[in-house]
């Protein structure tokens, strides 16, 4: 099984965390999006990362890949089977991908990606305005939803993976969740990013 994509990407990190949780062996090709790699191009029709090649079965999109992996490698399950828990888990996966990512990625792009990898100047005003104006509703919502160790029920799931992955990119942008203002969220982010699966997926970016 080959996973394509640098784990600097929160979407690639989702896939790596799922595989580490399941203890499944895999090869990692840490390419960037639109990479000139024939295997990657075959697996990713629109050139986005991540993409997967499982013995010739090609699949793009982190959500599709996570659903595939959970069906193929069911232990431990990352998608709850009970109806309400499953609905909530899929909601948080979508919330992470479609609501958190576009906003939380802005400081990462400005403070980390542009100066370090694109040789461009950081637009700090843009980063700070996003943090000040767009972060509070998202972080307040998450703070209101955390009642225990996990976002859904009493088990780690795609919900935790898809939301927490974005917070690692924020750390790279020198942003930590304010534990005074969002105590439950700050504790949950720290605990989730300290899981061995997240630690391994994050370390993969340094290879
Ligand atoms: N819905 C996709 C989104 C993947 C995605 O947007 N990846 C970014 C990197 S973080 C990418 O490849 N961007 C290149 C582009 O948008 O052309 C998923 O969940 O995998």
mmCIF file of C-alpha atoms and ligand atoms in Angstrom:
data_model
loop_
_atom_site.group_PDB
_atom_site.id
_atom_site.type_symbol
_atom_site.label_atom_id
_atom_site.label_comp_id
_atom_site.label_asym_id
_atom_site.label_seq_id
_atom_site.Cartn_x
_atom_site.Cartn_y
_atom_site.Cartn_z
ATOM 1 C CA UNK A 1 0.000 0.000 0.000
ATOM 2 C CA UNK A 2 1.436 3.399 -0.994
ATOM 3 C CA UNK A 3 0.303 6.709 0.506
ATOM 4 C CA UNK A 4 1.163 9.744 -1.605
ATOM 5 C CA UNK A 5 1.563 13.198 -0.093
ATOM 6 C CA UNK A 6 3.699 15.135 2.340
ATOM 7 C CA UNK A 7 2.395 14.950 5.880
ATOM 8 C CA UNK A 8 2.743 18.727 6.116
ATOM 9 C CA UNK A 9 -0.757 18.510 4.621
ATOM 10 C CA UNK A 10 -3.510 18.088 7.225
ATOM 11 C CA UNK A 11 -5.377 15.849 4.783
ATOM 12 C CA UNK A 12 -2.411 13.517 4.268
ATOM 13 C CA UNK A 13 -1.896 13.453 8.034
ATOM 14 C CA UNK A 14 -5.448 12.099 8.436
ATOM 15 C CA UNK A 15 -4.561 9.070 6.325
ATOM 16 C CA UNK A 16 -1.246 8.441 8.086
ATOM 17 C CA UNK A 17 -2.882 8.680 11.530
ATOM 18 C CA UNK A 18 -5.561 6.161 10.495
ATOM 19 C CA UNK A 19 -2.924 3.720 9.240
ATOM 20 C CA UNK A 20 -0.807 4.089 12.385
ATOM 21 C CA UNK A 21 -3.908 3.566 14.557
ATOM 22 C CA UNK A 22 -4.594 0.357 12.653
ATOM 23 C CA UNK A 23 -0.965 -0.764 12.731
ATOM 24 C CA UNK A 24 -1.022 -1.415 8.995
ATOM 25 C CA UNK A 25 2.245 -1.484 7.025
ATOM 26 C CA UNK A 26 2.509 1.011 4.175
ATOM 27 C CA UNK A 27 4.996 2.878 2.025
ATOM 28 C CA UNK A 28 4.959 6.657 2.119
ATOM 29 C CA UNK A 29 5.847 8.821 -0.847
ATOM 30 C CA UNK A 30 5.822 12.385 0.548
ATOM 31 C CA UNK A 31 5.188 14.210 -2.737
ATOM 32 C CA UNK A 32 3.732 17.703 -3.003
ATOM 33 C CA UNK A 33 0.467 18.351 -4.797
ATOM 34 C CA UNK A 34 0.599 18.281 -8.613
ATOM 35 C CA UNK A 35 3.899 16.351 -8.342
ATOM 36 C CA UNK A 36 5.481 15.029 -11.483
ATOM 37 C CA UNK A 37 5.257 11.408 -10.337
ATOM 38 C CA UNK A 38 3.409 9.034 -12.668
ATOM 39 C CA UNK A 39 2.172 6.814 -9.810
ATOM 40 C CA UNK A 40 0.807 9.807 -7.938
ATOM 41 C CA UNK A 41 -0.753 11.319 -11.035
ATOM 42 C CA UNK A 42 -2.534 8.057 -11.764
ATOM 43 C CA UNK A 43 -3.903 7.890 -8.207
ATOM 44 C CA UNK A 44 -4.937 11.553 -7.911
ATOM 45 C CA UNK A 45 -7.119 12.679 -10.819
ATOM 46 C CA UNK A 46 -6.995 16.374 -9.851
ATOM 47 C CA UNK A 47 -3.443 16.390 -8.472
ATOM 48 C CA UNK A 48 -4.385 16.917 -4.830
ATOM 49 C CA UNK A 49 -2.795 15.112 -1.885
ATOM 50 C CA UNK A 50 -3.383 12.572 -0.387
ATOM 51 C CA UNK A 51 -3.822 9.662 -2.778
ATOM 52 C CA UNK A 52 -3.570 5.926 -2.246
ATOM 53 C CA UNK A 53 -2.418 2.962 -4.307
ATOM 54 C CA UNK A 54 -3.422 -0.288 -2.635
ATOM 55 C CA UNK A 55 -2.025 -2.986 -4.898
ATOM 56 C CA UNK A 56 -3.397 -1.236 -7.981
ATOM 57 C CA UNK A 57 -6.592 0.067 -6.329
ATOM 58 C CA UNK A 58 -6.273 3.836 -6.735
ATOM 59 C CA UNK A 59 -8.128 6.312 -4.550
ATOM 60 C CA UNK A 60 -7.898 10.043 -3.884
ATOM 61 C CA UNK A 61 -9.389 12.242 -1.141
ATOM 62 C CA UNK A 62 -8.689 11.776 2.565
ATOM 63 C CA UNK A 63 -12.325 11.072 3.436
ATOM 64 C CA UNK A 64 -12.716 8.439 0.738
ATOM 65 C CA UNK A 65 -9.434 6.858 1.821
ATOM 66 C CA UNK A 66 -10.403 6.809 5.517
ATOM 67 C CA UNK A 67 -13.728 5.167 4.714
ATOM 68 C CA UNK A 68 -11.956 2.613 2.496
ATOM 69 C CA UNK A 69 -9.355 1.848 5.162
ATOM 70 C CA UNK A 70 -11.952 1.456 7.893
ATOM 71 C CA UNK A 71 -13.843 -1.097 5.806
ATOM 72 C CA UNK A 72 -10.694 -2.947 4.766
ATOM 73 C CA UNK A 73 -8.936 -2.844 8.151
ATOM 74 C CA UNK A 74 -11.795 -2.745 10.683
ATOM 75 C CA UNK A 75 -9.714 -2.936 13.888
ATOM 76 C CA UNK A 76 -9.700 -0.564 15.631
ATOM 77 C CA UNK A 77 -12.816 0.959 14.075
ATOM 78 C CA UNK A 78 -12.546 4.673 13.403
ATOM 79 C CA UNK A 79 -16.110 5.150 12.138
ATOM 80 C CA UNK A 80 -18.759 4.400 14.772
ATOM 81 C CA UNK A 81 -21.534 2.004 13.758
ATOM 82 C CA UNK A 82 -24.324 3.313 16.018
ATOM 83 C CA UNK A 83 -26.505 5.684 13.976
ATOM 84 C CA UNK A 84 -26.213 8.910 15.977
ATOM 85 C CA UNK A 85 -22.526 8.433 16.697
ATOM 86 C CA UNK A 86 -21.841 7.762 13.018
ATOM 87 C CA UNK A 87 -23.749 10.882 11.966
ATOM 88 C CA UNK A 88 -21.831 12.994 14.461
ATOM 89 C CA UNK A 89 -18.474 11.521 13.438
ATOM 90 C CA UNK A 90 -19.098 12.223 9.747
ATOM 91 C CA UNK A 91 -20.257 15.740 10.662
ATOM 92 C CA UNK A 92 -17.002 16.468 12.475
ATOM 93 C CA UNK A 93 -14.981 15.016 9.634
ATOM 94 C CA UNK A 94 -16.754 17.373 7.255
ATOM 95 C CA UNK A 95 -16.452 20.259 9.718
ATOM 96 C CA UNK A 96 -12.689 19.688 9.954
ATOM 97 C CA UNK A 97 -12.198 19.450 6.206
ATOM 98 C CA UNK A 98 -14.624 22.089 4.962
ATOM 99 C CA UNK A 99 -14.939 24.631 7.799
ATOM 100 C CA UNK A 100 -11.773 24.493 9.905
ATOM 101 C CA UNK A 101 -9.237 23.843 7.150
ATOM 102 C CA UNK A 102 -9.887 26.898 4.930
ATOM 103 C CA UNK A 103 -9.690 29.245 7.939
ATOM 104 C CA UNK A 104 -7.114 27.609 10.190
ATOM 105 C CA UNK A 105 -4.728 27.126 7.278
ATOM 106 C CA UNK A 106 -4.353 30.890 6.693
ATOM 107 C CA UNK A 107 -1.807 31.568 9.493
ATOM 108 C CA UNK A 108 0.080 28.404 8.474
ATOM 109 C CA UNK A 109 0.340 29.592 4.872
ATOM 110 C CA UNK A 110 1.367 33.116 5.882
ATOM 111 C CA UNK A 111 3.728 32.370 8.748
ATOM 112 C CA UNK A 112 5.219 29.022 7.732
ATOM 113 C CA UNK A 113 4.638 28.010 4.123
ATOM 114 C CA UNK A 114 5.315 31.344 2.430
ATOM 115 C CA UNK A 115 8.531 32.362 4.215
ATOM 116 C CA UNK A 116 10.021 28.880 4.648
ATOM 117 C CA UNK A 117 8.998 26.993 1.547
ATOM 118 C CA UNK A 118 7.833 29.505 -1.065
ATOM 119 C CA UNK A 119 10.406 32.240 -0.468
ATOM 120 C CA UNK A 120 7.594 34.763 -0.169
ATOM 121 C CA UNK A 121 6.865 37.369 2.476
ATOM 122 C CA UNK A 122 4.412 36.613 5.245
ATOM 123 C CA UNK A 123 1.278 38.775 5.265
ATOM 124 C CA UNK A 124 1.125 38.983 9.071
ATOM 125 C CA UNK A 125 -1.856 41.368 8.973
ATOM 126 C CA UNK A 126 -3.849 38.744 7.094
ATOM 127 C CA UNK A 127 -2.815 35.991 9.514
ATOM 128 C CA UNK A 128 -3.682 38.046 12.582
ATOM 129 C CA UNK A 129 -6.994 39.306 11.157
ATOM 130 C CA UNK A 130 -8.023 35.713 10.434
ATOM 131 C CA UNK A 131 -7.110 34.692 13.996
ATOM 132 C CA UNK A 132 -8.951 37.649 15.533
ATOM 133 C CA UNK A 133 -12.075 37.639 13.380
ATOM 134 C CA UNK A 134 -12.601 34.150 11.986
ATOM 135 C CA UNK A 135 -11.224 31.847 14.683
ATOM 136 C CA UNK A 136 -13.518 32.675 17.656
ATOM 137 C CA UNK A 137 -16.789 31.230 16.279
ATOM 138 C CA UNK A 138 -15.040 27.999 15.247
ATOM 139 C CA UNK A 139 -13.127 27.585 18.504
ATOM 140 C CA UNK A 140 -16.160 28.512 20.623
ATOM 141 C CA UNK A 141 -18.195 25.882 18.820
ATOM 142 C CA UNK A 142 -15.574 23.200 19.447
ATOM 143 C CA UNK A 143 -15.266 24.236 23.087
ATOM 144 C CA UNK A 144 -19.040 23.745 23.431
ATOM 145 C CA UNK A 145 -18.869 20.249 21.932
ATOM 146 C CA UNK A 146 -16.134 18.676 24.060
ATOM 147 C CA UNK A 147 -17.423 16.731 27.038
ATOM 148 C CA UNK A 148 -14.799 14.022 27.397
ATOM 149 C CA UNK A 149 -11.667 12.606 25.857
ATOM 150 C CA UNK A 150 -13.167 12.228 22.366
ATOM 151 C CA UNK A 151 -15.449 14.271 20.134
ATOM 152 C CA UNK A 152 -17.839 11.352 19.653
ATOM 153 C CA UNK A 153 -18.751 8.929 22.433
ATOM 154 C CA UNK A 154 -15.999 7.120 24.292
ATOM 155 C CA UNK A 155 -13.684 6.160 21.428
ATOM 156 C CA UNK A 156 -11.148 7.839 19.165
ATOM 157 C CA UNK A 157 -12.639 8.291 15.681
ATOM 158 C CA UNK A 158 -12.417 10.061 12.333
ATOM 159 C CA UNK A 159 -13.949 13.037 14.124
ATOM 160 C CA UNK A 160 -10.881 13.460 16.351
ATOM 161 C CA UNK A 161 -8.493 12.835 13.448
ATOM 162 C CA UNK A 162 -10.114 15.334 11.092
ATOM 163 C CA UNK A 163 -10.450 18.160 13.589
ATOM 164 C CA UNK A 164 -7.124 17.736 15.427
ATOM 165 C CA UNK A 165 -5.044 17.475 12.254
ATOM 166 C CA UNK A 166 -5.661 21.166 11.526
ATOM 167 C CA UNK A 167 -4.331 22.200 14.928
ATOM 168 C CA UNK A 168 -0.872 20.811 14.184
ATOM 169 C CA UNK A 169 -0.565 23.230 11.252
ATOM 170 C CA UNK A 170 -1.546 25.994 13.652
ATOM 171 C CA UNK A 171 1.266 25.005 15.997
ATOM 172 C CA UNK A 172 3.682 25.320 13.099
ATOM 173 C CA UNK A 173 2.279 28.833 12.680
ATOM 174 C CA UNK A 174 3.104 29.590 16.343
ATOM 175 C CA UNK A 175 -0.536 29.541 17.376
ATOM 176 C CA UNK A 176 -1.600 27.630 20.471
ATOM 177 C CA UNK A 177 -5.206 27.398 21.643
ATOM 178 C CA UNK A 178 -5.646 29.737 24.628
ATOM 179 C CA UNK A 179 -6.277 27.431 27.597
ATOM 180 C CA UNK A 180 -7.786 30.300 29.585
ATOM 181 C CA UNK A 181 -10.405 31.043 26.946
ATOM 182 C CA UNK A 182 -10.935 27.515 25.574
ATOM 183 C CA UNK A 183 -9.880 25.126 28.390
ATOM 184 C CA UNK A 184 -11.576 21.974 27.089
ATOM 185 C CA UNK A 185 -10.424 22.507 23.510
ATOM 186 C CA UNK A 186 -6.836 23.252 24.538
ATOM 187 C CA UNK A 187 -6.664 20.070 26.645
ATOM 188 C CA UNK A 188 -8.265 17.955 23.924
ATOM 189 C CA UNK A 189 -5.906 19.287 21.221
ATOM 190 C CA UNK A 190 -2.825 18.559 23.368
ATOM 191 C CA UNK A 191 -3.982 15.074 24.298
ATOM 192 C CA UNK A 192 -4.992 14.148 20.750
ATOM 193 C CA UNK A 193 -1.797 15.405 19.112
ATOM 194 C CA UNK A 194 0.200 13.446 21.694
ATOM 195 C CA UNK A 195 -1.292 10.107 20.583
ATOM 196 C CA UNK A 196 1.430 7.846 19.135
ATOM 197 C CA UNK A 197 -0.371 7.809 15.762
ATOM 198 C CA UNK A 198 -0.261 11.605 15.511
ATOM 199 C CA UNK A 199 3.329 11.730 16.761
ATOM 200 C CA UNK A 200 4.388 9.256 14.035
ATOM 201 C CA UNK A 201 2.396 11.028 11.317
ATOM 202 C CA UNK A 202 3.884 14.396 12.297
ATOM 203 C CA UNK A 203 7.400 12.922 12.393
ATOM 204 C CA UNK A 204 6.906 11.651 8.826
ATOM 205 C CA UNK A 205 7.088 15.263 7.624
ATOM 206 C CA UNK A 206 10.690 15.448 8.797
ATOM 207 C CA UNK A 207 11.856 12.530 6.658
HETATM 208 N N1 LIG B 1 -10.895 16.996 -0.106
HETATM 209 C C1 LIG B 1 -9.498 16.677 -0.276
HETATM 210 C C2 LIG B 1 -8.674 17.952 -0.129
HETATM 211 C C3 LIG B 1 -7.190 17.703 -0.398
HETATM 212 C C4 LIG B 1 -6.435 18.998 -0.569
HETATM 213 O O1 LIG B 1 -7.023 20.069 -0.832
HETATM 214 N N2 LIG B 1 -5.106 18.911 -0.444
HETATM 215 C C5 LIG B 1 -4.300 20.076 -0.704
HETATM 216 C C6 LIG B 1 -3.026 20.064 0.135
HETATM 217 S S1 LIG B 1 -3.372 20.394 1.857
HETATM 218 C C7 LIG B 1 -3.905 20.070 -2.162
HETATM 219 O O2 LIG B 1 -3.521 19.051 -2.686
HETATM 220 N N3 LIG B 1 -4.013 21.243 -2.820
HETATM 221 C C8 LIG B 1 -3.669 21.406 -4.193
HETATM 222 C C9 LIG B 1 -4.774 22.050 -4.986
HETATM 223 O O3 LIG B 1 -5.778 22.498 -4.375
HETATM 224 O O4 LIG B 1 -4.667 22.084 -6.199
HETATM 225 C C10 LIG B 1 -9.099 15.610 0.757
HETATM 226 O O5 LIG B 1 -9.775 15.467 1.786
HETATM 227 O O6 LIG B 1 -8.123 14.894 0.511
#
